[in-house]
Amino acid sequence: MSAHCQLTGRVPGFGNAISHSHRRTPRRFDPNIQRKRYWLPSEGRHVRLRLSTKGIRTVDTIGIEAAVARIRARGEKV
């Protein structure tokens, strides 16, 4: 799945767009996914992550080492 956050697991939501005449058509609410590159000191290399904006703030709070540990615990490759 392309529009998902590697850290928080956020995925698109689905719902309806409602027009002025109140007709409903399917639509998709995509999370705000950004590609971000971080330096991983323990491995001596950069890692490129696909994170939502909330995921980026989480990395700022807990640090990149803990964030990569969480991603790997979910079974994703980094």
mmCIF file with all atom_site columns, C-alpha atoms in Angstrom:
data_model
loop_
_atom_site.group_PDB
_atom_site.id
_atom_site.type_symbol
_atom_site.label_atom_id
_atom_site.label_alt_id
_atom_site.label_comp_id
_atom_site.label_asym_id
_atom_site.label_entity_id
_atom_site.label_seq_id
_atom_site.pdbx_PDB_ins_code
_atom_site.Cartn_x
_atom_site.Cartn_y
_atom_site.Cartn_z
_atom_site.occupancy
_atom_site.B_iso_or_equiv
_atom_site.pdbx_formal_charge
_atom_site.auth_seq_id
_atom_site.auth_comp_id
_atom_site.auth_asym_id
_atom_site.auth_atom_id
_atom_site.pdbx_PDB_model_num
ATOM 1  C CA . MET A 1 1  ? 0.000   0.000  0.000  1.00 0.00 ? 1  MET A CA 1
ATOM 2  C CA . SER A 1 2  ? 1.582   3.265  -1.079 1.00 0.00 ? 2  SER A CA 1
ATOM 3  C CA . ALA A 1 3  ? -0.184  5.841  1.088  1.00 0.00 ? 3  ALA A CA 1
ATOM 4  C CA . HIS A 1 4  ? 0.683   4.504  4.531  1.00 0.00 ? 4  HIS A CA 1
ATOM 5  C CA . CYS A 1 5  ? 2.976   5.699  7.306  1.00 0.00 ? 5  CYS A CA 1
ATOM 6  C CA . GLN A 1 6  ? 5.762   3.311  8.240  1.00 0.00 ? 6  GLN A CA 1
ATOM 7  C CA . LEU A 1 7  ? 5.798   4.463  11.877 1.00 0.00 ? 7  LEU A CA 1
ATOM 8  C CA . THR A 1 8  ? 2.194   5.129  12.870 1.00 0.00 ? 8  THR A CA 1
ATOM 9  C CA . GLY A 1 9  ? 0.529   2.798  10.365 1.00 0.00 ? 9  GLY A CA 1
ATOM 10 C CA . ARG A 1 10 ? -1.844  5.491  9.140  1.00 0.00 ? 10 ARG A CA 1
ATOM 11 C CA . VAL A 1 11 ? -3.726  4.455  5.982  1.00 0.00 ? 11 VAL A CA 1
ATOM 12 C CA . PRO A 1 12 ? -6.277  6.202  3.744  1.00 0.00 ? 12 PRO A CA 1
ATOM 13 C CA . GLY A 1 13 ? -9.813  6.601  5.025  1.00 0.00 ? 13 GLY A CA 1
ATOM 14 C CA . PHE A 1 14 ? -12.831 6.282  2.779  1.00 0.00 ? 14 PHE A CA 1
ATOM 15 C CA . GLY A 1 15 ? -16.077 8.206  2.708  1.00 0.00 ? 15 GLY A CA 1
ATOM 16 C CA . ASN A 1 16 ? -18.330 10.252 0.482  1.00 0.00 ? 16 ASN A CA 1
ATOM 17 C CA . ALA A 1 17 ? -18.004 13.641 -1.163 1.00 0.00 ? 17 ALA A CA 1
ATOM 18 C CA . ILE A 1 18 ? -21.351 15.388 -0.764 1.00 0.00 ? 18 ILE A CA 1
ATOM 19 C CA . SER A 1 19 ? -22.278 17.950 -3.393 1.00 0.00 ? 19 SER A CA 1
ATOM 20 C CA . HIS A 1 20 ? -24.488 21.001 -2.985 1.00 0.00 ? 20 HIS A CA 1
ATOM 21 C CA . SER A 1 21 ? -27.448 18.936 -4.223 1.00 0.00 ? 21 SER A CA 1
ATOM 22 C CA . HIS A 1 22 ? -26.494 16.319 -1.592 1.00 0.00 ? 22 HIS A CA 1
ATOM 23 C CA . ARG A 1 23 ? -25.473 13.624 -4.098 1.00 0.00 ? 23 ARG A CA 1
ATOM 24 C CA . ARG A 1 24 ? -22.825 11.314 -2.683 1.00 0.00 ? 24 ARG A CA 1
ATOM 25 C CA . THR A 1 25 ? -19.794 10.064 -4.600 1.00 0.00 ? 25 THR A CA 1
ATOM 26 C CA . PRO A 1 26 ? -17.015 7.909  -3.154 1.00 0.00 ? 26 PRO A CA 1
ATOM 27 C CA . ARG A 1 27 ? -13.797 9.618  -2.179 1.00 0.00 ? 27 ARG A CA 1
ATOM 28 C CA . ARG A 1 28 ? -10.554 8.869  -0.363 1.00 0.00 ? 28 ARG A CA 1
ATOM 29 C CA . PHE A 1 29 ? -8.955  10.760 2.538  1.00 0.00 ? 29 PHE A CA 1
ATOM 30 C CA . ASP A 1 30 ? -5.199  10.237 2.108  1.00 0.00 ? 30 ASP A CA 1
ATOM 31 C CA . PRO A 1 31 ? -2.789  10.835 5.013  1.00 0.00 ? 31 PRO A CA 1
ATOM 32 C CA . ASN A 1 32 ? -0.151  13.523 4.504  1.00 0.00 ? 32 ASN A CA 1
ATOM 33 C CA . ILE A 1 33 ? 2.792   11.246 3.610  1.00 0.00 ? 33 ILE A CA 1
ATOM 34 C CA . GLN A 1 34 ? 6.292   12.699 3.247  1.00 0.00 ? 34 GLN A CA 1
ATOM 35 C CA . ARG A 1 35 ? 9.571   11.034 2.295  1.00 0.00 ? 35 ARG A CA 1
ATOM 36 C CA . LYS A 1 36 ? 12.177  11.946 4.904  1.00 0.00 ? 36 LYS A CA 1
ATOM 37 C CA . ARG A 1 37 ? 15.830  10.988 5.181  1.00 0.00 ? 37 ARG A CA 1
ATOM 38 C CA . TYR A 1 38 ? 17.392  10.488 8.619  1.00 0.00 ? 38 TYR A CA 1
ATOM 39 C CA . TRP A 1 39 ? 20.926  9.677  9.717  1.00 0.00 ? 39 TRP A CA 1
ATOM 40 C CA . LEU A 1 40 ? 21.034  6.418  11.687 1.00 0.00 ? 40 LEU A CA 1
ATOM 41 C CA . PRO A 1 41 ? 24.205  6.627  13.830 1.00 0.00 ? 41 PRO A CA 1
ATOM 42 C CA . SER A 1 42 ? 24.098  3.028  15.072 1.00 0.00 ? 42 SER A CA 1
ATOM 43 C CA . GLU A 1 43 ? 24.374  1.687  11.513 1.00 0.00 ? 43 GLU A CA 1
ATOM 44 C CA . GLY A 1 44 ? 26.429  4.565  10.094 1.00 0.00 ? 44 GLY A CA 1
ATOM 45 C CA . ARG A 1 45 ? 24.037  5.204  7.211  1.00 0.00 ? 45 ARG A CA 1
ATOM 46 C CA . HIS A 1 46 ? 21.034  7.231  6.114  1.00 0.00 ? 46 HIS A CA 1
ATOM 47 C CA . VAL A 1 47 ? 17.546  5.719  6.065  1.00 0.00 ? 47 VAL A CA 1
ATOM 48 C CA . ARG A 1 48 ? 14.716  7.047  3.933  1.00 0.00 ? 48 ARG A CA 1
ATOM 49 C CA . LEU A 1 49 ? 11.289  6.696  5.532  1.00 0.00 ? 49 LEU A CA 1
ATOM 50 C CA . ARG A 1 50 ? 7.751   7.341  4.306  1.00 0.00 ? 50 ARG A CA 1
ATOM 51 C CA . LEU A 1 51 ? 6.120   9.101  7.260  1.00 0.00 ? 51 LEU A CA 1
ATOM 52 C CA . SER A 1 52 ? 2.946   11.017 7.933  1.00 0.00 ? 52 SER A CA 1
ATOM 53 C CA . THR A 1 53 ? 3.403   14.457 9.451  1.00 0.00 ? 53 THR A CA 1
ATOM 54 C CA . LYS A 1 54 ? 2.392   13.008 12.826 1.00 0.00 ? 54 LYS A CA 1
ATOM 55 C CA . GLY A 1 55 ? 5.070   10.332 12.325 1.00 0.00 ? 55 GLY A CA 1
ATOM 56 C CA . ILE A 1 56 ? 7.687   13.024 11.702 1.00 0.00 ? 56 ILE A CA 1
ATOM 57 C CA . ARG A 1 57 ? 6.747   14.737 14.968 1.00 0.00 ? 57 ARG A CA 1
ATOM 58 C CA . THR A 1 58 ? 6.937   11.370 16.743 1.00 0.00 ? 58 THR A CA 1
ATOM 59 C CA . VAL A 1 59 ? 10.485  10.845 15.440 1.00 0.00 ? 59 VAL A CA 1
ATOM 60 C CA . ASP A 1 60 ? 11.398  14.327 16.722 1.00 0.00 ? 60 ASP A CA 1
ATOM 61 C CA . THR A 1 61 ? 10.075  13.343 20.160 1.00 0.00 ? 61 THR A CA 1
ATOM 62 C CA . ILE A 1 62 ? 11.357  9.775  20.638 1.00 0.00 ? 62 ILE A CA 1
ATOM 63 C CA . GLY A 1 63 ? 14.426  9.879  18.389 1.00 0.00 ? 63 GLY A CA 1
ATOM 64 C CA . ILE A 1 64 ? 15.307  8.035  15.206 1.00 0.00 ? 64 ILE A CA 1
ATOM 65 C CA . GLU A 1 65 ? 16.775  4.960  16.941 1.00 0.00 ? 65 GLU A CA 1
ATOM 66 C CA . ALA A 1 66 ? 13.554  4.257  18.868 1.00 0.00 ? 66 ALA A CA 1
ATOM 67 C CA . ALA A 1 67 ? 11.451  5.005  15.790 1.00 0.00 ? 67 ALA A CA 1
ATOM 68 C CA . VAL A 1 68 ? 13.409  2.530  13.636 1.00 0.00 ? 68 VAL A CA 1
ATOM 69 C CA . ALA A 1 69 ? 13.080  -0.058 16.414 1.00 0.00 ? 69 ALA A CA 1
ATOM 70 C CA . ARG A 1 70 ? 9.275   0.409  16.362 1.00 0.00 ? 70 ARG A CA 1
ATOM 71 C CA . ILE A 1 71 ? 9.152   0.117  12.571 1.00 0.00 ? 71 ILE A CA 1
ATOM 72 C CA . ARG A 1 72 ? 11.182  -3.078 12.646 1.00 0.00 ? 72 ARG A CA 1
ATOM 73 C CA . ALA A 1 73 ? 8.967   -4.439 15.450 1.00 0.00 ? 73 ALA A CA 1
ATOM 74 C CA . ARG A 1 74 ? 5.971   -4.002 13.119 1.00 0.00 ? 74 ARG A CA 1
ATOM 75 C CA . GLY A 1 75 ? 7.794   -6.205 10.614 1.00 0.00 ? 75 GLY A CA 1
ATOM 76 C CA . GLU A 1 76 ? 8.692   -3.566 8.028  1.00 0.00 ? 76 GLU A CA 1
ATOM 77 C CA . LYS A 1 77 ? 12.091  -3.418 6.379  1.00 0.00 ? 77 LYS A CA 1
ATOM 78 C CA . VAL A 1 78 ? 14.191  -0.283 6.925  1.00 0.00 ? 78 VAL A CA 1
#
